[in-house]
């Protein structure tokens, strides 16, 4: 399969540039399956910004940041080595800045280095989410930048630059030909809706034309922190559980309607923004298709399955998903879905041979 051969070739090239690939191979970026938004890349460990709704502290991350211990080349290698990840222009979506703020002074250069290495060595569509004014260099990497906000004042993000600064920075990026999307996440009841028109006006004037509204996920600790900011989420949730992030079902329709009235394209998820910013297609989940459905070369899929030891898989594409007659190992199923951007389902009871 073309995507499989490309992955092997990129890994070989990167291995030749690195003295030792052991550290990258042992890193969790080389193992973790992609999430729906793609493979998330950590630029640092911890975050000092202490946003009221942040879940990373519940996950055990510290309130200070240390740059992630892989160099840009090592991170590119780790991503390429991940058996679930498809490498290349139409490969796995890469989402930089999960569980920290990538453009903190301590990690800014590293984050830009990671993005540059992905663009140069992998070619995958890259997206970065930030609460900082995005560095102008991002325009040259064709990265989609999610300007993350919760409300127009930044009420729940007292240590981050103000939303107006983030959005003005995005405007500069758009002027340089970069791509920016307004990422209203999380939507916090009683906070996000206040001043929404002002927020949308700022984004529109900055040249932003896409918006994503994202759900708040709460734990008892997050609810308590929000309470200390004067925000009560109890009317929106039946019960909170220790150790579980519960989505807060706030009706987002009204926010989406307001955005549409301005002329924004309202997208179902951050990954859709990455796909559309790169002029691509994806139909991997039921929220799509986003941009359309990629053509599937069934012979190419058959070639991959045979190479991986499956016999009698008999792949079939019905225009929306690929069906195979064998049970696939999890990493092969995920790799195929990442390479094809459509769901892959097993039908029939035949077992693989290897
Ligand atoms: S910037 Fe992101 S990671 Fe940092 S505290 Fe805020 S939400 Fe959490
Ligand atoms: S179909 Fe759209 S929303 Fe679903 S994974 Fe693909 S880009 Fe994301």
Short mmCIF file of C-alpha atoms and ligand atoms in Angstrom, two decimals:
data_model
loop_
_atom_site.label_atom_id
_atom_site.label_comp_id
_atom_site.label_asym_id
_atom_site.label_seq_id
_atom_site.Cartn_x
_atom_site.Cartn_y
_atom_site.Cartn_z
CA UNK A 1 0.00 0.00 0.00
CA UNK A 2 1.28 3.40 -0.97
CA UNK A 3 0.63 4.93 2.51
CA UNK A 4 2.49 2.06 4.18
CA UNK A 5 5.49 2.36 1.86
CA UNK A 6 5.57 6.13 2.42
CA UNK A 7 5.62 5.62 6.18
CA UNK A 8 8.55 3.19 5.92
CA UNK A 9 10.48 5.55 3.63
CA UNK A 10 9.99 8.56 5.95
CA UNK A 11 11.07 6.52 8.97
CA UNK A 12 14.22 5.39 7.19
CA UNK A 13 15.06 8.96 6.20
CA UNK A 14 14.49 10.29 9.71
CA UNK A 15 16.47 7.45 11.28
CA UNK A 16 19.44 8.43 9.10
CA UNK A 17 19.23 11.99 10.46
CA UNK A 18 19.07 10.89 14.10
CA UNK A 19 21.99 9.35 15.97
CA UNK A 20 19.71 7.30 18.18
CA UNK A 21 16.00 6.61 17.70
CA UNK A 22 15.55 4.80 21.04
CA UNK A 23 14.17 7.78 22.96
CA UNK A 24 11.66 8.61 20.24
CA UNK A 25 10.59 4.97 19.90
CA UNK A 26 9.96 4.66 23.64
CA UNK A 27 7.90 7.87 23.79
CA UNK A 28 4.09 7.67 24.04
CA UNK A 29 3.77 9.71 20.82
CA UNK A 30 5.10 6.59 19.08
CA UNK A 31 2.33 4.38 20.54
CA UNK A 32 -0.81 6.38 21.40
CA UNK A 33 -3.72 5.89 18.96
CA UNK A 34 -4.95 9.13 17.35
CA UNK A 35 -8.00 10.80 18.92
CA UNK A 36 -10.83 12.01 16.70
CA UNK A 37 -9.01 15.32 16.19
CA UNK A 38 -5.89 13.47 15.06
CA UNK A 39 -2.67 12.64 16.84
CA UNK A 40 -2.19 15.15 19.64
CA UNK A 41 1.33 16.42 20.22
CA UNK A 42 2.50 17.68 23.60
CA UNK A 43 4.91 20.60 23.39
CA UNK A 44 5.41 20.73 27.13
CA UNK A 45 4.49 19.02 30.36
CA UNK A 46 2.20 21.12 32.55
CA UNK A 47 0.78 24.61 32.15
CA UNK A 48 0.94 27.69 34.40
CA UNK A 49 -2.11 29.46 32.95
CA UNK A 50 -4.61 27.81 35.34
CA UNK A 51 -7.75 28.39 33.26
CA UNK A 52 -10.76 27.75 35.47
CA UNK A 53 -12.18 24.91 33.35
CA UNK A 54 -8.88 23.15 32.60
CA UNK A 55 -8.84 19.37 33.02
CA UNK A 56 -5.06 18.82 32.93
CA UNK A 57 -4.62 19.37 36.68
CA UNK A 58 -7.12 16.56 37.36
CA UNK A 59 -4.97 14.39 35.10
CA UNK A 60 -1.95 15.02 37.30
CA UNK A 61 -0.12 17.62 35.16
CA UNK A 62 1.70 20.33 37.12
CA UNK A 63 0.95 24.07 37.28
CA UNK A 64 4.30 24.92 35.69
CA UNK A 65 5.67 23.92 32.31
CA UNK A 66 8.75 22.03 31.17
CA UNK A 67 9.51 21.74 27.46
CA UNK A 68 8.72 18.27 26.12
CA UNK A 69 11.89 16.17 26.18
CA UNK A 70 12.00 15.24 22.45
CA UNK A 71 13.80 17.34 19.83
CA UNK A 72 11.77 18.29 16.72
CA UNK A 73 13.40 15.50 14.67
CA UNK A 74 12.76 12.98 17.43
CA UNK A 75 9.12 14.06 17.67
CA UNK A 76 8.70 13.73 13.91
CA UNK A 77 10.24 10.26 14.14
CA UNK A 78 7.96 9.26 17.05
CA UNK A 79 4.86 10.31 15.11
CA UNK A 80 6.01 8.49 11.97
CA UNK A 81 6.87 5.37 14.01
CA UNK A 82 3.43 5.25 15.62
CA UNK A 83 1.80 2.17 14.03
CA UNK A 84 -1.63 3.87 13.98
CA UNK A 85 -0.45 6.97 12.11
CA UNK A 86 -0.54 7.49 8.34
CA UNK A 87 2.23 9.80 7.11
CA UNK A 88 1.89 12.34 4.30
CA UNK A 89 -0.30 15.09 2.94
CA UNK A 90 -3.50 13.04 3.25
CA UNK A 91 -2.37 11.25 6.38
CA UNK A 92 -3.31 11.53 10.04
CA UNK A 93 -4.27 15.00 11.21
CA UNK A 94 -1.67 16.39 13.61
CA UNK A 95 -2.94 18.55 16.49
CA UNK A 96 -0.23 20.45 18.38
CA UNK A 97 -0.82 21.90 21.83
CA UNK A 98 -2.86 19.34 23.68
CA UNK A 99 -2.63 19.46 27.53
CA UNK A 100 -0.58 22.67 27.55
CA UNK A 101 -0.26 26.06 25.85
CA UNK A 102 2.27 25.61 23.03
CA UNK A 103 3.38 29.26 22.75
CA UNK A 104 4.32 29.83 26.37
CA UNK A 105 7.74 31.56 26.41
CA UNK A 106 9.33 28.33 27.70
CA UNK A 107 8.03 26.18 24.81
CA UNK A 108 7.45 28.59 21.92
CA UNK A 109 10.63 27.72 20.00
CA UNK A 110 10.14 24.01 20.54
CA UNK A 111 6.50 24.18 19.37
CA UNK A 112 7.56 26.01 16.20
CA UNK A 113 10.37 23.49 15.76
CA UNK A 114 7.92 20.59 16.00
CA UNK A 115 5.58 22.18 13.45
CA UNK A 116 8.49 22.90 11.07
CA UNK A 117 9.72 19.30 11.40
CA UNK A 118 6.25 17.86 10.71
CA UNK A 119 5.81 20.04 7.65
CA UNK A 120 9.29 19.32 6.31
CA UNK A 121 9.59 15.60 7.08
CA UNK A 122 6.04 14.22 7.36
CA UNK A 123 3.85 16.53 5.28
CA UNK A 124 0.71 15.80 7.35
CA UNK A 125 -1.89 18.56 7.87
CA UNK A 126 -0.93 20.39 11.07
CA UNK A 127 -3.14 22.36 13.40
CA UNK A 128 -2.18 24.20 16.56
CA UNK A 129 -4.50 25.47 19.30
CA UNK A 130 -3.42 28.52 21.29
CA UNK A 131 -4.49 31.16 23.77
CA UNK A 132 -1.52 33.33 22.74
CA UNK A 133 -1.34 35.64 19.72
CA UNK A 134 -0.10 33.11 17.14
CA UNK A 135 3.51 33.54 15.97
CA UNK A 136 3.50 35.03 12.43
CA UNK A 137 5.92 32.29 11.25
CA UNK A 138 2.97 29.90 11.26
CA UNK A 139 1.78 31.36 7.96
CA UNK A 140 4.71 29.77 6.11
CA UNK A 141 3.97 26.31 7.56
CA UNK A 142 0.35 26.35 6.31
CA UNK A 143 -0.72 25.30 9.82
CA UNK A 144 -4.35 25.82 10.77
CA UNK A 145 -4.40 27.89 13.97
CA UNK A 146 -7.24 27.48 16.43
CA UNK A 147 -7.65 30.69 18.39
CA UNK A 148 -8.97 29.28 21.61
CA UNK A 149 -11.42 31.49 23.55
CA UNK A 150 -14.24 30.99 26.02
CA UNK A 151 -15.67 34.48 26.08
CA UNK A 152 -14.75 37.94 24.87
CA UNK A 153 -13.25 39.05 28.20
CA UNK A 154 -11.15 36.00 29.03
CA UNK A 155 -12.92 35.90 32.39
CA UNK A 156 -11.99 32.29 33.11
CA UNK A 157 -8.43 32.58 31.74
CA UNK A 158 -6.94 35.34 33.90
CA UNK A 159 -3.29 34.44 33.20
CA UNK A 160 -3.57 34.14 29.41
CA UNK A 161 -3.28 37.08 26.98
CA UNK A 162 -6.69 38.71 26.46
CA UNK A 163 -8.90 37.31 23.67
CA UNK A 164 -8.66 40.63 21.83
CA UNK A 165 -4.84 40.20 21.63
CA UNK A 166 -5.19 36.59 20.45
CA UNK A 167 -7.67 37.57 17.77
CA UNK A 168 -5.62 40.58 16.62
CA UNK A 169 -2.64 38.24 16.30
CA UNK A 170 -4.80 35.90 14.24
CA UNK A 171 -5.69 38.84 12.01
CA UNK A 172 -1.97 39.46 11.35
CA UNK A 173 -1.57 35.80 10.49
CA UNK A 174 -4.53 35.84 8.10
CA UNK A 175 -3.05 38.94 6.39
CA UNK A 176 0.14 36.94 5.78
CA UNK A 177 -1.87 34.18 4.14
CA UNK A 178 -2.17 31.97 7.23
CA UNK A 179 -5.26 30.13 8.37
CA UNK A 180 -7.07 30.87 11.64
CA UNK A 181 -10.27 29.46 13.12
CA UNK A 182 -12.16 30.72 16.16
CA UNK A 183 -12.25 27.86 18.65
CA UNK A 184 -14.87 28.65 21.25
CA UNK A 185 -14.04 25.92 23.69
CA UNK A 186 -15.26 25.19 26.16
CA UNK A 187 -18.67 26.77 25.86
CA UNK A 188 -19.38 27.72 29.47
CA UNK A 189 -23.03 28.44 30.27
CA UNK A 190 -23.59 32.01 31.41
CA UNK A 191 -20.08 33.06 30.30
CA UNK A 192 -19.65 32.28 26.60
CA UNK A 193 -23.08 33.64 25.68
CA UNK A 194 -22.31 36.98 27.31
CA UNK A 195 -20.67 39.29 24.79
CA UNK A 196 -20.85 36.65 22.06
CA UNK A 197 -21.69 39.25 19.41
CA UNK A 198 -18.60 41.27 20.39
CA UNK A 199 -16.45 38.15 20.18
CA UNK A 200 -17.82 37.25 16.75
CA UNK A 201 -17.39 40.84 15.53
CA UNK A 202 -13.73 40.85 16.62
CA UNK A 203 -13.08 37.55 14.85
CA UNK A 204 -14.90 38.64 11.69
CA UNK A 205 -12.95 41.91 11.53
CA UNK A 206 -9.71 39.93 11.90
CA UNK A 207 -10.60 37.96 8.76
CA UNK A 208 -11.55 34.74 10.55
CA UNK A 209 -14.34 32.90 8.73
CA UNK A 210 -14.60 29.54 10.50
CA UNK A 211 -15.75 28.76 14.03
CA UNK A 212 -15.93 25.63 16.17
CA UNK A 213 -17.95 25.49 19.40
CA UNK A 214 -16.65 22.86 21.84
CA UNK A 215 -18.20 21.24 24.86
CA UNK A 216 -17.17 21.79 28.48
CA UNK A 217 -16.15 18.61 30.28
CA UNK A 218 -16.39 18.84 34.02
CA UNK A 219 -15.19 16.99 37.10
CA UNK A 220 -16.03 17.91 40.70
CA UNK A 221 -12.74 19.88 40.91
CA UNK A 222 -13.53 21.84 37.73
CA UNK A 223 -17.05 22.62 38.98
CA UNK A 224 -15.53 23.88 42.25
CA UNK A 225 -12.98 26.07 40.41
CA UNK A 226 -15.73 27.48 38.19
CA UNK A 227 -17.77 28.24 41.31
CA UNK A 228 -14.87 30.27 42.68
CA UNK A 229 -15.14 32.33 39.46
CA UNK A 230 -18.87 32.82 40.13
CA UNK A 231 -20.02 30.24 37.57
CA UNK A 232 -22.54 27.58 38.56
CA UNK A 233 -22.83 24.63 36.16
CA UNK A 234 -25.08 22.48 38.37
CA UNK A 235 -28.27 23.30 36.38
CA UNK A 236 -26.62 21.74 33.30
CA UNK A 237 -25.41 18.46 34.74
CA UNK A 238 -27.20 15.68 36.65
CA UNK A 239 -24.22 14.52 38.65
CA UNK A 240 -20.46 14.83 38.58
CA UNK A 241 -18.14 11.94 39.28
CA UNK A 242 -14.66 11.86 40.72
CA UNK A 243 -12.11 10.87 38.05
CA UNK A 244 -14.55 11.23 35.11
CA UNK A 245 -14.95 14.15 32.74
CA UNK A 246 -18.69 14.61 32.21
CA UNK A 247 -19.77 16.62 29.12
CA UNK A 248 -21.94 19.61 30.01
CA UNK A 249 -24.82 19.52 27.55
CA UNK A 250 -25.41 23.17 26.87
CA UNK A 251 -27.50 23.86 23.78
CA UNK A 252 -25.01 25.30 21.31
CA UNK A 253 -27.55 25.89 18.54
CA UNK A 254 -28.16 29.51 19.48
CA UNK A 255 -24.42 30.27 19.41
CA UNK A 256 -24.06 28.54 16.05
CA UNK A 257 -26.99 30.52 14.64
CA UNK A 258 -25.44 33.80 15.77
CA UNK A 259 -22.16 32.82 14.09
CA UNK A 260 -23.94 31.85 10.87
CA UNK A 261 -25.71 35.22 10.79
CA UNK A 262 -22.27 36.84 10.67
CA UNK A 263 -21.36 34.59 7.76
CA UNK A 264 -19.08 32.18 9.64
CA UNK A 265 -18.87 28.57 8.59
CA UNK A 266 -19.71 26.62 11.76
CA UNK A 267 -17.77 23.35 11.91
CA UNK A 268 -18.61 20.29 14.01
CA UNK A 269 -15.12 19.77 15.44
CA UNK A 270 -11.56 21.06 15.39
CA UNK A 271 -10.45 18.31 12.98
CA UNK A 272 -12.93 19.62 10.41
CA UNK A 273 -11.11 22.94 10.51
CA UNK A 274 -7.75 21.25 9.91
CA UNK A 275 -9.20 19.31 6.98
CA UNK A 276 -10.90 22.32 5.36
CA UNK A 277 -7.98 24.70 5.95
CA UNK A 278 -5.87 22.29 3.91
CA UNK A 279 -8.51 21.92 1.19
CA UNK A 280 -8.94 18.24 2.03
CA UNK A 281 -11.70 15.68 2.67
CA UNK A 282 -12.57 13.42 5.57
CA UNK A 283 -15.51 11.14 6.26
CA UNK A 284 -14.12 9.24 9.22
CA UNK A 285 -16.91 9.99 11.68
CA UNK A 286 -20.66 10.54 11.64
CA UNK A 287 -20.19 14.34 11.93
CA UNK A 288 -18.73 14.33 8.42
CA UNK A 289 -18.19 14.13 5.61
CA UNK A 290 -16.10 17.28 5.90
CA UNK A 291 -15.10 18.57 2.46
CA UNK A 292 -16.23 15.28 0.86
CA UNK A 293 -15.21 11.62 0.79
CA UNK A 294 -11.81 10.51 -0.53
CA UNK A 295 -11.75 7.90 -3.27
CA UNK A 296 -10.58 4.51 -2.01
CA UNK A 297 -8.34 2.32 -4.11
CA UNK A 298 -9.57 -1.13 -3.09
CA UNK A 299 -6.57 -2.91 -4.69
CA UNK A 300 -4.26 -0.76 -2.57
CA UNK A 301 -6.20 -1.80 0.56
CA UNK A 302 -6.01 -5.48 -0.50
CA UNK A 303 -2.25 -5.11 -0.99
CA UNK A 304 -1.88 -3.70 2.56
CA UNK A 305 -4.02 -6.45 4.13
CA UNK A 306 -2.07 -9.19 2.37
CA UNK A 307 1.20 -7.59 3.41
CA UNK A 308 -0.06 -7.62 7.02
CA UNK A 309 -0.86 -11.33 6.83
CA UNK A 310 -4.63 -11.32 6.27
CA UNK A 311 -6.09 -13.81 3.80
CA UNK A 312 -9.56 -13.62 2.29
CA UNK A 313 -10.18 -10.05 3.51
CA UNK A 314 -11.92 -9.17 0.23
CA UNK A 315 -12.16 -5.41 0.89
CA UNK A 316 -15.16 -3.57 -0.51
CA UNK A 317 -15.83 0.20 -0.63
CA UNK A 318 -19.47 1.31 -0.78
CA UNK A 319 -18.73 5.01 -1.18
CA UNK A 320 -18.86 5.74 2.57
CA UNK A 321 -16.93 2.95 4.31
CA UNK A 322 -14.63 0.01 3.66
CA UNK A 323 -15.87 -3.45 4.67
CA UNK A 324 -13.49 -6.41 5.08
CA UNK A 325 -14.30 -10.04 5.74
CA UNK A 326 -11.69 -10.58 8.44
CA UNK A 327 -11.26 -9.33 11.95
CA UNK A 328 -8.47 -6.76 11.91
CA UNK A 329 -5.95 -6.14 14.65
CA UNK A 330 -6.77 -2.79 16.27
CA UNK A 331 -3.64 -1.03 15.04
CA UNK A 332 -4.21 -2.18 11.43
CA UNK A 333 -7.83 -1.02 11.50
CA UNK A 334 -6.83 2.37 12.88
CA UNK A 335 -3.96 2.75 10.40
CA UNK A 336 -6.26 1.97 7.48
CA UNK A 337 -8.87 4.44 8.70
CA UNK A 338 -6.20 7.10 9.11
CA UNK A 339 -4.87 6.44 5.61
CA UNK A 340 -8.32 6.32 3.96
CA UNK A 341 -10.32 8.72 6.16
CA UNK A 342 -13.39 6.51 6.03
CA UNK A 343 -14.53 3.93 8.62
CA UNK A 344 -13.27 0.39 8.16
CA UNK A 345 -15.64 -2.32 9.40
CA UNK A 346 -15.19 -6.06 9.76
CA UNK A 347 -17.88 -8.30 8.33
CA UNK A 348 -17.87 -12.09 8.38
CA UNK A 349 -16.03 -14.41 10.73
CA UNK A 350 -12.83 -15.35 8.92
CA UNK A 351 -9.69 -14.87 11.02
CA UNK A 352 -6.40 -13.37 9.95
CA UNK A 353 -3.57 -15.81 9.25
CA UNK A 354 -0.52 -14.31 10.92
S1 LIG B 1 -3.91 27.15 28.45
FE1 LIG B 1 -4.87 25.16 28.07
S2 LIG B 1 -3.61 23.70 29.21
FE2 LIG B 1 -3.13 25.74 30.00
S3 LIG B 1 -4.44 25.98 31.77
FE3 LIG B 1 -5.50 26.89 30.01
S4 LIG B 1 -6.78 25.23 29.19
FE4 LIG B 1 -5.27 24.31 30.55
S1 LIG B 2 -15.46 13.57 9.30
FE1 LIG B 2 -15.09 15.69 9.92
S2 LIG B 2 -15.58 15.74 12.09
FE2 LIG B 2 -15.36 13.58 11.52
S3 LIG B 2 -13.19 13.03 11.94
FE3 LIG B 2 -13.31 13.72 9.81
S4 LIG B 2 -12.84 15.91 9.87
FE4 LIG B 2 -13.39 15.30 11.95
#
